[in-house]
Coordinates of C-alpha atoms in Angstrom, one line a residue:
Chain A
K1 CA 18.4 8.9 0.1
A2 CA 16.9 7.8 3.4
G3 CA 13.7 5.9 3.1
V4 CA 10.4 6.5 4.9
T5 CA 10.7 6.1 8.6
Q6 CA 7.9 5.4 11.1
T7 CA 8.0 5.5 14.8
P8 CA 7.4 3.7 17.0
R9 CA 7.6 0.3 15.3
Y10 CA 5.5 -1.5 18.0
L11 CA 3.0 -0.2 20.4
I12 CA 0.7 -1.8 23.0
K13 CA -2.2 0.2 24.3
T14 CA -5.4 -0.5 26.2
R15 CA -9.0 0.3 25.2
G16 CA -9.9 3.9 25.7
Q17 CA -6.4 5.3 25.4
Q18 CA -5.1 7.4 22.6
V19 CA -2.1 7.0 20.4
T20 CA 0.1 9.1 18.1
L21 CA 2.1 7.6 15.3
S22 CA 4.8 9.5 13.4
C23 CA 6.0 9.3 9.8
S24 CA 9.0 11.0 8.2
P25 CA 8.8 10.9 4.4
I26 CA 11.6 10.7 1.9
S27 CA 13.3 14.1 1.6
G28 CA 11.5 16.2 -1.0
H29 CA 8.3 14.3 -0.9
R30 CA 5.3 16.4 -0.2
S31 CA 2.6 13.8 -0.1
V32 CA 2.1 11.4 2.8
S33 CA -0.6 8.8 2.9
W34 CA -1.7 6.6 5.8
Y35 CA -3.1 3.1 5.6
Q36 CA -4.5 0.6 8.0
Q37 CA -3.8 -3.1 7.3
T38 CA -5.6 -5.9 9.0
P39 CA -6.0 -9.6 8.0
G40 CA -9.8 -9.2 7.6
Q41 CA -10.0 -5.8 5.8
G42 CA -6.7 -5.7 3.9
L43 CA -5.2 -2.3 3.1
Q44 CA -7.6 0.5 3.9
F45 CA -6.8 4.1 3.1
L46 CA -7.0 6.5 6.0
F47 CA -6.0 9.9 4.6
E48 CA -3.5 11.8 2.5
Y49 CA -1.7 15.0 3.3
F50 CA -0.1 17.2 0.8
S51 CA 1.8 20.4 1.7
E52 CA 0.2 20.4 5.2
T53 CA -3.4 20.0 3.8
Q54 CA -5.6 17.0 4.0
R55 CA -6.3 16.1 0.4
N56 CA -8.2 12.9 0.7
K57 CA -9.9 10.9 3.4
G58 CA -11.0 7.3 3.6
N59 CA -14.0 5.9 5.4
F60 CA -12.8 6.0 9.0
P61 CA -14.5 7.5 12.1
G62 CA -13.5 10.9 13.4
R63 CA -11.4 9.1 16.1
F64 CA -8.7 8.9 13.4
S65 CA -7.0 12.2 12.6
G66 CA -3.8 13.4 11.2
R67 CA -1.7 16.3 10.4
Q68 CA 1.3 17.3 8.4
F69 CA 4.0 19.7 9.4
S70 CA 5.9 22.2 7.2
N71 CA 8.8 19.7 6.9
S72 CA 6.3 17.2 5.5
R73 CA 6.6 14.9 8.5
S74 CA 3.2 13.6 9.4
E75 CA 1.5 12.3 12.5
M76 CA -1.7 10.3 12.9
N77 CA -3.7 10.1 16.1
V78 CA -6.3 7.6 17.2
S79 CA -8.4 8.5 20.2
T80 CA -10.5 6.3 22.4
L81 CA -8.9 3.1 21.1
E82 CA -11.0 0.1 20.4
L83 CA -9.9 -3.5 20.1
G84 CA -10.6 -3.4 16.4
D85 CA -7.9 -0.7 15.9
S86 CA -5.3 -3.3 16.3
A87 CA -3.5 -3.3 13.0
L88 CA -0.4 -2.5 11.1
Y89 CA -0.4 1.2 10.2
L90 CA 1.6 2.1 7.1
C91 CA 2.6 5.4 5.8
A92 CA 3.7 6.1 2.3
S93 CA 5.3 9.2 0.6
S94 CA 5.5 10.4 -2.9
L95 CA 6.4 13.6 -4.7
A96 CA 3.0 14.6 -6.1
G97 CA 0.3 12.2 -4.8
R98 CA -0.8 8.7 -4.4
G99 CA -2.9 8.4 -7.5
T100 CA -0.2 9.5 -9.9
E101 CA 3.0 7.7 -9.1
T102 CA 5.0 5.3 -7.0
Q103 CA 4.5 5.4 -3.3
Y104 CA 7.3 4.6 -1.0
F105 CA 6.2 2.8 2.1
G106 CA 7.7 2.8 5.6
P107 CA 8.1 -0.4 7.7
G108 CA 4.9 0.3 9.6
T109 CA 3.8 0.6 13.2
R110 CA 2.2 -2.4 14.7
L111 CA -0.5 -1.4 17.2
L112 CA -2.0 -3.9 19.6
V113 CA -5.0 -2.7 21.6
L114 CA -5.8 -4.8 24.7
Chain B
S1 CA -12.9 0.5 -0.3
Q2 CA -10.8 -1.8 -2.4
Q3 CA -11.0 -1.8 -6.2
G4 CA -8.5 -4.4 -7.4
E5 CA -9.2 -8.1 -6.9
E6 CA -6.2 -10.4 -7.1
D7 CA -6.5 -13.9 -8.3
P8 CA -5.6 -16.4 -6.9
Q9 CA -5.7 -15.5 -3.2
A10 CA -2.9 -17.9 -2.6
L11 CA -0.3 -19.7 -4.8
S12 CA 2.2 -22.3 -3.9
I13 CA 5.0 -23.3 -6.4
Q14 CA 8.4 -24.9 -6.5
E15 CA 11.6 -22.9 -6.9
G16 CA 12.4 -22.4 -10.5
E17 CA 8.8 -22.3 -11.6
N18 CA 7.0 -19.3 -12.9
A19 CA 4.3 -17.6 -10.9
T20 CA 1.4 -15.7 -12.4
M21 CA -0.9 -13.4 -10.5
N22 CA -3.9 -11.6 -11.9
C23 CA -5.6 -8.4 -10.9
S24 CA -9.0 -7.1 -12.1
Y25 CA -10.5 -3.7 -11.4
K26 CA -13.8 -1.9 -12.0
T27 CA -13.3 1.7 -12.9
S28 CA -11.1 3.5 -15.4
I29 CA -7.5 4.1 -14.2
N30 CA -4.4 6.1 -15.2
N31 CA -1.9 3.6 -13.9
L32 CA -1.6 0.3 -12.1
Q33 CA 1.1 -0.7 -9.7
W34 CA 2.3 -3.9 -8.2
Y35 CA 3.8 -4.1 -4.7
R36 CA 5.3 -6.8 -2.6
Q37 CA 5.0 -7.2 1.1
N38 CA 7.1 -9.6 3.2
S39 CA 5.4 -10.8 6.3
G40 CA 4.3 -7.9 8.5
R41 CA 6.5 -5.4 6.8
G42 CA 6.1 -2.3 4.6
L43 CA 5.2 -2.6 0.9
V44 CA 7.9 -2.5 -1.7
H45 CA 7.1 -1.0 -5.1
L46 CA 7.8 -3.4 -8.0
I47 CA 6.5 -1.9 -11.2
L48 CA 4.2 0.8 -12.4
I49 CA 2.4 0.5 -15.8
R50 CA 0.4 3.4 -17.3
S51 CA -2.9 3.1 -18.9
N52 CA -1.4 3.6 -22.4
E53 CA 1.1 0.8 -21.9
R54 CA 0.4 -2.9 -22.5
E55 CA 3.5 -4.6 -21.1
K56 CA 6.4 -3.8 -18.9
H57 CA 9.5 -5.7 -17.8
S58 CA 11.8 -5.4 -14.8
G59 CA 14.3 -8.1 -14.2
R60 CA 12.3 -11.4 -13.7
L61 CA 9.1 -9.5 -13.6
R62 CA 6.7 -9.0 -16.5
V63 CA 3.5 -7.0 -16.1
T64 CA 0.7 -6.8 -18.7
L65 CA -2.3 -4.5 -18.7
D66 CA -5.5 -4.9 -20.7
T67 CA -7.6 -1.8 -20.2
S68 CA -10.4 -3.2 -22.3
K69 CA -10.8 -6.1 -19.9
K70 CA -9.8 -4.0 -16.9
S71 CA -7.2 -6.6 -15.9
S72 CA -3.5 -6.9 -15.3
S73 CA -1.1 -9.8 -14.7
L74 CA 2.2 -10.1 -12.9
L75 CA 4.5 -12.9 -14.0
I76 CA 7.6 -13.8 -11.9
T77 CA 9.9 -16.1 -13.9
A78 CA 12.3 -18.6 -12.4
S79 CA 11.0 -18.0 -8.9
R80 CA 13.2 -18.2 -5.8
A81 CA 12.4 -18.9 -2.2
A82 CA 13.1 -15.2 -1.5
D83 CA 10.0 -14.3 -3.7
T84 CA 7.8 -15.7 -1.0
A85 CA 5.6 -12.7 0.0
S86 CA 2.2 -11.1 -0.6
Y87 CA 1.7 -9.3 -3.8
F88 CA -0.8 -6.4 -4.2
C89 CA -2.0 -4.5 -7.2
A90 CA -3.0 -0.9 -6.8
T91 CA -4.9 1.2 -9.3
G92 CA -4.2 4.9 -9.6
S93 CA -6.5 7.6 -10.8
Y94 CA -5.6 11.2 -11.5
N95 CA -9.2 12.0 -10.8
N96 CA -9.3 13.0 -7.1
N97 CA -5.8 11.5 -6.8
D98 CA -7.2 8.1 -5.8
M99 CA -5.3 4.9 -5.4
R100 CA -6.8 1.6 -4.2
F101 CA -5.3 -1.7 -3.3
G102 CA -6.5 -5.2 -3.9
A103 CA -6.6 -7.9 -1.2
G104 CA -3.4 -9.5 -2.4
T105 CA -2.1 -12.8 -3.5
R106 CA 0.0 -14.8 -1.0
L107 CA 2.8 -16.5 -2.9
T108 CA 4.8 -19.3 -1.4
V109 CA 7.9 -20.6 -3.2
K110 CA 9.2 -23.9 -1.9
P111 CA 12.9 -24.5 -2.0

């Protein structure tokens, strides 16, 4: 079975721009969660989608948004980028949800905001 | 917000030695998981232990869970240089389908 894939792997943007990151979960997995990882804040939960519906949301500003498609692929969008958005963005998929079972992580997208 | 707190924050040992990492949490949980992350990469799931279990083994890994003390430990026996990574505990709750990660323990195994 193919693992979780994320594209792009690396991204450089400037302040004020917007960015869209993509995540393809393991086949059959309906839950996709997104995390932001920085040296200072660690792993912070952004949001979880299950069957195209946002099920949970972390404490991030509205500039961070996401969606999930009928094939379970998910995208997250960050608008009006700030320097502090530089981070490794990880997505993870699971069959039923992040609180109940193992999550399978993708390799991440490293975003640098200049 | 994070729930688990790993201890120690960093650990350095020689190859062949055992490494023990601890995780404490605050609220009731349904399961606790341990993940490994090699530098700048995605997390790899190591082991999941449910709240009604006390100990679990997987290869050189041994995880214990004490729900009365709200703590867990991960033991890696006969460590190898390839075990060098950051290790995270994550607590899972069926209530609102929540999962929270700790800040991690950075393990360095010297050859």
